[in-house]
mmCIF file of C-alpha atoms in Angstrom:
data_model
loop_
_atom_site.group_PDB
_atom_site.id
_atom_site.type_symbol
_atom_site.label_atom_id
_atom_site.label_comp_id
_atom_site.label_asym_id
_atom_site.label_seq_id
_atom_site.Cartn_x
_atom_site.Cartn_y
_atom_site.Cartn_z
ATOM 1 C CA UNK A 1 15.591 33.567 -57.204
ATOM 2 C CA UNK A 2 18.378 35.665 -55.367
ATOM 3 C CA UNK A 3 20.380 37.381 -58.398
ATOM 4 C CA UNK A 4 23.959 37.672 -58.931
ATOM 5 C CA UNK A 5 26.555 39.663 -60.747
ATOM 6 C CA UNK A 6 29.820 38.509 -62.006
ATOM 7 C CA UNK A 7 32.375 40.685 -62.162
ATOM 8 C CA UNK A 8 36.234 39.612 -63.659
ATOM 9 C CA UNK A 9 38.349 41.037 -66.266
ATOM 10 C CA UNK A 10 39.844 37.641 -67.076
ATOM 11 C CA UNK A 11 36.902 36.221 -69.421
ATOM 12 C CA UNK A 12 37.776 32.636 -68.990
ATOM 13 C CA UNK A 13 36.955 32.955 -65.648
ATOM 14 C CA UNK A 14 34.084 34.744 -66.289
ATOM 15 C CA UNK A 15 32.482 32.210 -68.078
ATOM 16 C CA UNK A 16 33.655 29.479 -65.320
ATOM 17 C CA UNK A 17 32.116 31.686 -62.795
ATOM 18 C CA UNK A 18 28.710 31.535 -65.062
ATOM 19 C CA UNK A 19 28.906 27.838 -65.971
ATOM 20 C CA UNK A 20 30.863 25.797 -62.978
ATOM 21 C CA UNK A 21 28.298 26.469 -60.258
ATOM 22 C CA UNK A 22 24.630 25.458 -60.627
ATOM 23 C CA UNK A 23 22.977 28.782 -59.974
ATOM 24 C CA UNK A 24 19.344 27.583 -60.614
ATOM 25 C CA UNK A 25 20.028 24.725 -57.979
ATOM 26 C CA UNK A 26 21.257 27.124 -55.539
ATOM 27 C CA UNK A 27 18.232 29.117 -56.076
ATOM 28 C CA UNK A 28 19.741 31.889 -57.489
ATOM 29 C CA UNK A 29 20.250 33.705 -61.148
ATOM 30 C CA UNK A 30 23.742 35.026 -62.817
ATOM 31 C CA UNK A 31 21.714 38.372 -63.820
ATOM 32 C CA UNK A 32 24.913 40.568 -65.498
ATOM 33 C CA UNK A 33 28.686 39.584 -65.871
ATOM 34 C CA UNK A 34 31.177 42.565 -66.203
ATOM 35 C CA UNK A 35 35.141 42.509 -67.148
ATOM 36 C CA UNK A 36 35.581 46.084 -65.286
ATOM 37 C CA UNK A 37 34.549 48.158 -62.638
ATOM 38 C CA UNK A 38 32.362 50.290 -64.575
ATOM 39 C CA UNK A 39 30.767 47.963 -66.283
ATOM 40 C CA UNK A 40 29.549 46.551 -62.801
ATOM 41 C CA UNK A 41 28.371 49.456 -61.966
ATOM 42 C CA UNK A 42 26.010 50.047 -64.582
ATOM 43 C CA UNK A 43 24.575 46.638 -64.198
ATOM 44 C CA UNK A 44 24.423 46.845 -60.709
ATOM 45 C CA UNK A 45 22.282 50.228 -61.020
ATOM 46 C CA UNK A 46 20.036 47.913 -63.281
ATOM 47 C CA UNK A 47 19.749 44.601 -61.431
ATOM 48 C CA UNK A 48 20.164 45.419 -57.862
ATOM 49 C CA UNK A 49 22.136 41.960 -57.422
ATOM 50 C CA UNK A 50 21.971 40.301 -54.303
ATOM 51 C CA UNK A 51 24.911 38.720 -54.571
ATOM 52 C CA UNK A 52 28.094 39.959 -56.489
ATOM 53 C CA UNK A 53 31.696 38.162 -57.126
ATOM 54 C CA UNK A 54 34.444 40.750 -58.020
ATOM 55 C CA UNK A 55 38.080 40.471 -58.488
ATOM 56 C CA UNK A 56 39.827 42.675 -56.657
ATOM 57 C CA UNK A 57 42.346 43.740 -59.764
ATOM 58 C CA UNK A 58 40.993 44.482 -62.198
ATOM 59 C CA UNK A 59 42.071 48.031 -64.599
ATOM 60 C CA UNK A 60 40.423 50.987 -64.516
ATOM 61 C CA UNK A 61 38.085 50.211 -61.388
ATOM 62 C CA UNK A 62 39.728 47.697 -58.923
ATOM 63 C CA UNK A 63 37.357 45.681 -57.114
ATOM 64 C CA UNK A 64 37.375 47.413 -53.860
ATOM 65 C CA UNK A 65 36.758 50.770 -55.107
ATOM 66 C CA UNK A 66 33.747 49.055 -57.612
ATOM 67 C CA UNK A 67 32.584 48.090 -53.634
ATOM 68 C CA UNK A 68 32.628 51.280 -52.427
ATOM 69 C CA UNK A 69 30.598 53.176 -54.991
ATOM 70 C CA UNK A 70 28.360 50.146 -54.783
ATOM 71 C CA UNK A 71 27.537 51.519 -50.919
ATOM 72 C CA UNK A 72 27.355 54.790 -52.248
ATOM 73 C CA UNK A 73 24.245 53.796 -54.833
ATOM 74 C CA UNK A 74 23.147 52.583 -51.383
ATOM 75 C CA UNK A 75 22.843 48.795 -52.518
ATOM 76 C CA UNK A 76 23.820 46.198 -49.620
ATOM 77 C CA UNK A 77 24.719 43.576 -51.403
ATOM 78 C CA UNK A 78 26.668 40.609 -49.743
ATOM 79 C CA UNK A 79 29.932 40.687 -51.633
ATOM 80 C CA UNK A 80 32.140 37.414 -52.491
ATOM 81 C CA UNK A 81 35.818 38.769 -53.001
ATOM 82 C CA UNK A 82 38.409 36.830 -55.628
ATOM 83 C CA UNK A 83 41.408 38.133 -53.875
ATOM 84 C CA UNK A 84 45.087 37.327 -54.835
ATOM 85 C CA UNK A 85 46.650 40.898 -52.357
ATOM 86 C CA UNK A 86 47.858 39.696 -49.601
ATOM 87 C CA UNK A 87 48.133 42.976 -47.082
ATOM 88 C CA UNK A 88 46.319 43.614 -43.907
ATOM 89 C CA UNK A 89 44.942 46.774 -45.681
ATOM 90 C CA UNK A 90 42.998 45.411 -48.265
ATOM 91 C CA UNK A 91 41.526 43.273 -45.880
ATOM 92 C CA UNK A 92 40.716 45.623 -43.287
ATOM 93 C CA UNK A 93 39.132 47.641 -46.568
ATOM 94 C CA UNK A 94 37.225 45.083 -47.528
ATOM 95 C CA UNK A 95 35.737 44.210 -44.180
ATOM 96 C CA UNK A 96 34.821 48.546 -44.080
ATOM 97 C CA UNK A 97 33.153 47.852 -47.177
ATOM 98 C CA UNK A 98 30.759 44.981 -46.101
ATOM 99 C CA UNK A 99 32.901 41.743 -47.273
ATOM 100 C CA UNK A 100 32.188 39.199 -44.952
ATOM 101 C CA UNK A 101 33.478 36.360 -48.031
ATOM 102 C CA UNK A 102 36.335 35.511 -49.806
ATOM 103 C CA UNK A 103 38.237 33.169 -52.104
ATOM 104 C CA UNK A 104 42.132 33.367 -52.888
ATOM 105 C CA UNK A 105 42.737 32.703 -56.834
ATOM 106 C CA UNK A 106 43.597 30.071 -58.081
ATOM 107 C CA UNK A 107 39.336 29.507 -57.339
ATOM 108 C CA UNK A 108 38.837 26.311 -56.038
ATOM 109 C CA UNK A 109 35.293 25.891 -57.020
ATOM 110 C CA UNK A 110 34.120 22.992 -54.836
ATOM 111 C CA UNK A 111 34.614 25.486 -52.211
ATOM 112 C CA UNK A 112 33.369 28.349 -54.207
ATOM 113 C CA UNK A 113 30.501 26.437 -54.613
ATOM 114 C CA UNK A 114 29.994 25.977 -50.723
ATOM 115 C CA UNK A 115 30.711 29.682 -50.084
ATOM 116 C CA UNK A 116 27.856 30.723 -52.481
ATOM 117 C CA UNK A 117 25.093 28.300 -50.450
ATOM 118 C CA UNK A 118 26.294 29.766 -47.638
ATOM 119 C CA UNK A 119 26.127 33.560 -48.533
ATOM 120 C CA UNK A 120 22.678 32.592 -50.194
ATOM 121 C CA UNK A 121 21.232 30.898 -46.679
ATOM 122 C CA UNK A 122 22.613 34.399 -45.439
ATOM 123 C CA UNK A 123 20.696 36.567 -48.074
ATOM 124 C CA UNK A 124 17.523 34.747 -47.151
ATOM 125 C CA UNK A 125 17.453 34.758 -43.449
ATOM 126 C CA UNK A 126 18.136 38.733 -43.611
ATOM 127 C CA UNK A 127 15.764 39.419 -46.134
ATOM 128 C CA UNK A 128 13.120 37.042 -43.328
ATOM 129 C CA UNK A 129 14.420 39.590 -40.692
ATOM 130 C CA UNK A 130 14.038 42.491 -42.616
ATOM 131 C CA UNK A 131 10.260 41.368 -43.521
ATOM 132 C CA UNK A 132 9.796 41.386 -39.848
ATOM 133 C CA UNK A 133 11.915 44.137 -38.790
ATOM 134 C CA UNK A 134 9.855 46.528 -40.851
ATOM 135 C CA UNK A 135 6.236 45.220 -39.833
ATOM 136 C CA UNK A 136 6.934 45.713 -35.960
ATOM 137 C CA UNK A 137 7.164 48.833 -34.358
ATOM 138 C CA UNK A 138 10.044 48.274 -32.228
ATOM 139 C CA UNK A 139 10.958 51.783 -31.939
ATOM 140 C CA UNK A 140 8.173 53.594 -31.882
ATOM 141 C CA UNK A 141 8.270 54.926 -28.803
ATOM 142 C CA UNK A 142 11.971 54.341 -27.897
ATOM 143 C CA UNK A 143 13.788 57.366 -26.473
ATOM 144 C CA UNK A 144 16.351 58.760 -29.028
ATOM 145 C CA UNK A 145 18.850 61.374 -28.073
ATOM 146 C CA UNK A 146 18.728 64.784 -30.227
ATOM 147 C CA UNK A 147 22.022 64.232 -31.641
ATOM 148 C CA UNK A 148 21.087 61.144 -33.518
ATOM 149 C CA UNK A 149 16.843 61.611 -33.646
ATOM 150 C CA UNK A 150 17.365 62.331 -37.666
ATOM 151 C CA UNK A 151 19.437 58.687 -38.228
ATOM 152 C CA UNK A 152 17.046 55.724 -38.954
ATOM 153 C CA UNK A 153 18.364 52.158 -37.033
ATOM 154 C CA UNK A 154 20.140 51.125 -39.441
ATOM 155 C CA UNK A 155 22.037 54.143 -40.132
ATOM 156 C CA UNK A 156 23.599 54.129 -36.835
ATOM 157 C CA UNK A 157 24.462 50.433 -37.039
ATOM 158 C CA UNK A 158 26.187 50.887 -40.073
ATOM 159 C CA UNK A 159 27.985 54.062 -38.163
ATOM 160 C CA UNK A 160 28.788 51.159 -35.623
ATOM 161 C CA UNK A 161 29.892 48.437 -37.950
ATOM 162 C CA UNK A 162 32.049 51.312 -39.650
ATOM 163 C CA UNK A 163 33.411 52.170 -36.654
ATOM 164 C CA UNK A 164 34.255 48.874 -35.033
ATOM 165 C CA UNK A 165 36.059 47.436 -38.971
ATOM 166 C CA UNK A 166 38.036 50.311 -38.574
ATOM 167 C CA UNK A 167 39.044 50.050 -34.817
ATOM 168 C CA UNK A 168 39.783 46.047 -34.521
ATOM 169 C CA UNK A 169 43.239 45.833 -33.701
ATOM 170 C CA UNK A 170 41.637 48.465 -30.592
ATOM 171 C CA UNK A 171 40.264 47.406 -27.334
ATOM 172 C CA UNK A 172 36.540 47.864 -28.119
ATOM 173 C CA UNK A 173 33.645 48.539 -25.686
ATOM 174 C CA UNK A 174 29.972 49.363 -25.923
ATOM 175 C CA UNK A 175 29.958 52.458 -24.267
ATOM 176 C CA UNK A 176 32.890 53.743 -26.563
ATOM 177 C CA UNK A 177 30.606 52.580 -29.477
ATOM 178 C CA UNK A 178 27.414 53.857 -28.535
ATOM 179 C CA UNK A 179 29.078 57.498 -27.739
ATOM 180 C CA UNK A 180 30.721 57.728 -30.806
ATOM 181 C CA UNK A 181 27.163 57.366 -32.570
ATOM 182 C CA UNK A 182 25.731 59.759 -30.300
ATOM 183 C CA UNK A 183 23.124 57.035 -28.215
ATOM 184 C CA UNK A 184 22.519 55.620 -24.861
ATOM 185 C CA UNK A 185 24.387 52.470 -24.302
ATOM 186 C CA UNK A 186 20.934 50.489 -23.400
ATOM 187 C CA UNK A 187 19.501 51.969 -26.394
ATOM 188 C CA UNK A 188 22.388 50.674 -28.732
ATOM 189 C CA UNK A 189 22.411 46.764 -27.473
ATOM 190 C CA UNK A 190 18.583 47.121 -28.396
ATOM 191 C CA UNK A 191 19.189 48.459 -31.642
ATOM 192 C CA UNK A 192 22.375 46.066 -32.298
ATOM 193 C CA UNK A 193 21.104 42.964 -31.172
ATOM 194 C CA UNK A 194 17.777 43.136 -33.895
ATOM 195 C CA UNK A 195 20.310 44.410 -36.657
ATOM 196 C CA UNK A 196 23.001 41.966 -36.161
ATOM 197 C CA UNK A 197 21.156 38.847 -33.757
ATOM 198 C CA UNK A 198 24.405 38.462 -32.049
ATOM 199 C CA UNK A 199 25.596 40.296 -28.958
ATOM 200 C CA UNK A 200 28.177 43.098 -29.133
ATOM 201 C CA UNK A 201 30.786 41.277 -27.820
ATOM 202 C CA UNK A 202 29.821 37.907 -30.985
ATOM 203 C CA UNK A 203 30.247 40.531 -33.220
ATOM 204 C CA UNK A 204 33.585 42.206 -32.954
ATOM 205 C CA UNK A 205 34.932 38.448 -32.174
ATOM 206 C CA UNK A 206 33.772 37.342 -35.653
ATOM 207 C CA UNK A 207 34.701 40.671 -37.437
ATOM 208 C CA UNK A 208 38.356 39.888 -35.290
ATOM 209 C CA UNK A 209 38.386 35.980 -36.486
ATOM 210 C CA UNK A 210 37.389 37.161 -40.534
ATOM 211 C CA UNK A 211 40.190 39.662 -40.489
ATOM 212 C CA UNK A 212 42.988 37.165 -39.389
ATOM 213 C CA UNK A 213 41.145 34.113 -41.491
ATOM 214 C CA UNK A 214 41.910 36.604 -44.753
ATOM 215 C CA UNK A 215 45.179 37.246 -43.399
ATOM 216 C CA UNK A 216 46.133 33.647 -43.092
ATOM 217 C CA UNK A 217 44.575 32.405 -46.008
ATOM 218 C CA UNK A 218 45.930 35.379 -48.498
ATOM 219 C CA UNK A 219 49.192 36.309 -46.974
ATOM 220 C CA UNK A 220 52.413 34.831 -45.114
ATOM 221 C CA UNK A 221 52.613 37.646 -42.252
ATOM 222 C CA UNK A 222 53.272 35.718 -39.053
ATOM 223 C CA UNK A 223 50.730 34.095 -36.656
ATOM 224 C CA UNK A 224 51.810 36.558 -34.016
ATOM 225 C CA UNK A 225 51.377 39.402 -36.345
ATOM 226 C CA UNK A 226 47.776 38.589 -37.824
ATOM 227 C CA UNK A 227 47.081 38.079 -33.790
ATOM 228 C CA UNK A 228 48.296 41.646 -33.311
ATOM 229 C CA UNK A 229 46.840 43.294 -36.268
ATOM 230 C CA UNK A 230 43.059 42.031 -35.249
ATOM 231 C CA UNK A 231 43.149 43.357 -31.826
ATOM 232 C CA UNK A 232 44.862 40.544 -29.872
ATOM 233 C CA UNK A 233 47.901 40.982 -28.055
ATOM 234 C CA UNK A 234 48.800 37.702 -26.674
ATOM 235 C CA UNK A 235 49.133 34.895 -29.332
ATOM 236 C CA UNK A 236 48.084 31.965 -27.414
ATOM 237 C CA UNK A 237 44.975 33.742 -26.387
ATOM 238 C CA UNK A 238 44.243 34.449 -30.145
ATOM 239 C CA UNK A 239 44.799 30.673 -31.042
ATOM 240 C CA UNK A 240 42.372 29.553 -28.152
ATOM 241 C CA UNK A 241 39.670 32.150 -29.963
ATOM 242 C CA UNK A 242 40.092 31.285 -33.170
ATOM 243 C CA UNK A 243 40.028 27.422 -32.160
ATOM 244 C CA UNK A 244 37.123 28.093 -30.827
ATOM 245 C CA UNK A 245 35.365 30.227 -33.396
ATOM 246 C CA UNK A 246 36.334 27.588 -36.767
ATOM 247 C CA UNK A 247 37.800 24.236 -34.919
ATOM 248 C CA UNK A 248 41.090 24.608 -36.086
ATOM 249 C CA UNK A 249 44.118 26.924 -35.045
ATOM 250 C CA UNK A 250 45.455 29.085 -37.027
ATOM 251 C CA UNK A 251 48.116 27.112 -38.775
ATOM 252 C CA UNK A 252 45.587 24.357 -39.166
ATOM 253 C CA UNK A 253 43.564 26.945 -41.066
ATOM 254 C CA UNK A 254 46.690 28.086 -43.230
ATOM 255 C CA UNK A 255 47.868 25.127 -44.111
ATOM 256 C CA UNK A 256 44.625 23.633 -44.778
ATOM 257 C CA UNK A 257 43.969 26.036 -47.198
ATOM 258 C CA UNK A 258 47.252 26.422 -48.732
ATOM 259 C CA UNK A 259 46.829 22.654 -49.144
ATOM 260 C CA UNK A 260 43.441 23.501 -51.108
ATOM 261 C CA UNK A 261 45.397 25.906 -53.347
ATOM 262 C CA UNK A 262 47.716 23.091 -54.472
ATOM 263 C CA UNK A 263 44.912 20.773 -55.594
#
């Protein structure tokens, strides 16, 4: 059972979170609920959750900085954001911070519901990789430059993923990557491709397409602004990406999901 901590200052909500969704059919446990920041973070010492929903406002301790001193304990845990800010910031924050998911309040919990299966299919296949990962060699005998021979893999693919969040509205290339985190640029597809199974290239796109999905979903900033702010200059371009990347264009997407809200 993958376990998961609620965290809300609203208690009605709360105690939707813990009684809407069918945890035990989704294969997974509701193993602490918190109403602050600080609460969270004592459970989350605790539990180790794999999964934890947190409002972004909440007093005290918003949400995003709970996130952050969640990385700090050094616990990865896939994060499902109950967001009502609507600014590129906290969205470019919450991608930093390892946020891949997120739901605008009012929760529609149909889709909350979906969300959570897919997050948990997410948590499994990684934990499959990371089984493997750790029982194969792979870089053994790998050449490792002397400025980053102390950093473990995955320390300097969470350099990279740092890096690239914080640079997407940026042309992006590998070679720009891989210098910045001190490694060979063959040596870094190796490394990215096993961390991430996706090519360098599949990655920024979806980190790009996440950004301006938040953006449209949370906000009213223009098309031709969200295309901007996620590294794409020319709007049509961005349109024929996104398309691409969820089926829809981006006012399909928006409306769509404004049309959710409203239900």
């Amino acid at each position: 059972m993958l376990k998961v901590l609620l965290v809300d200052d609203e208690a009605p909500i709360l105690n939707n979170l813990n009684k809407v969704l069918p945890w035990q059919d989704m294969g997974m446990e509701v193993t602490g609920m918190a109403r602050s920041g600080m609460e969270a973070l004592r459970l989350a010492e605790e539990e180790a959750p794999d999964l934890v929903l947190c409002d972004i406002r909440m007093p005290v301790m918003d949400g995003l900085t709970f996130i952050g001193k969640l990385r700090e304990m050094g616990l990865e845990s896939e994060v499902l954001l109950l967001s009502g800010y609507q600014e590129f910031d906290y969205a470019r924050e919450a991608i930093r911070l390892g946020v891949k998911e997120y739901i605008c309040k009012p929760i529609h919990y149909e889709e909350l519901g979906n969300k959570v299966r897919e997050i948990g299919a997410r948590i499994r296949s990684k934990q499959y990789k990371d089984k493997l990962y750790n029982s194969i060699p792979l870089f053994q005998e790998m050449p490792v430059p002397e400025d980053s021979a102390k950093k473990t893999p995955d320390q300097l693919m969470n350099q990279a993923a740092q890096y690239i969040t914080e640079r997407l509205n940026y042309d992006l290339g590998i070679e720009e990557v891989a210098n910045r985190i001190g490694i060979s640029s063959s040596y870094f597809c190796l490394l990215f491709k096993n961390r991430f199974a996706m090519t360098f290239v599949e990655y920024v796109t979806l980190q790009r397409i996440e950004a301006a999905k938040f953006m449209l979903a949370s906000s009213d900033k223009s098309i031709t602004a969200i295309s901007s702010g996620v590294g794409y200059q020319e709007r049509r371009y961005f349109t024929k990406v996104f398309q691409k990347q969820t089926g829809m264009s981006p006012k399909e997407y928006r409306d769509k999901y404004k049309a959710a809200e409203v239900r």
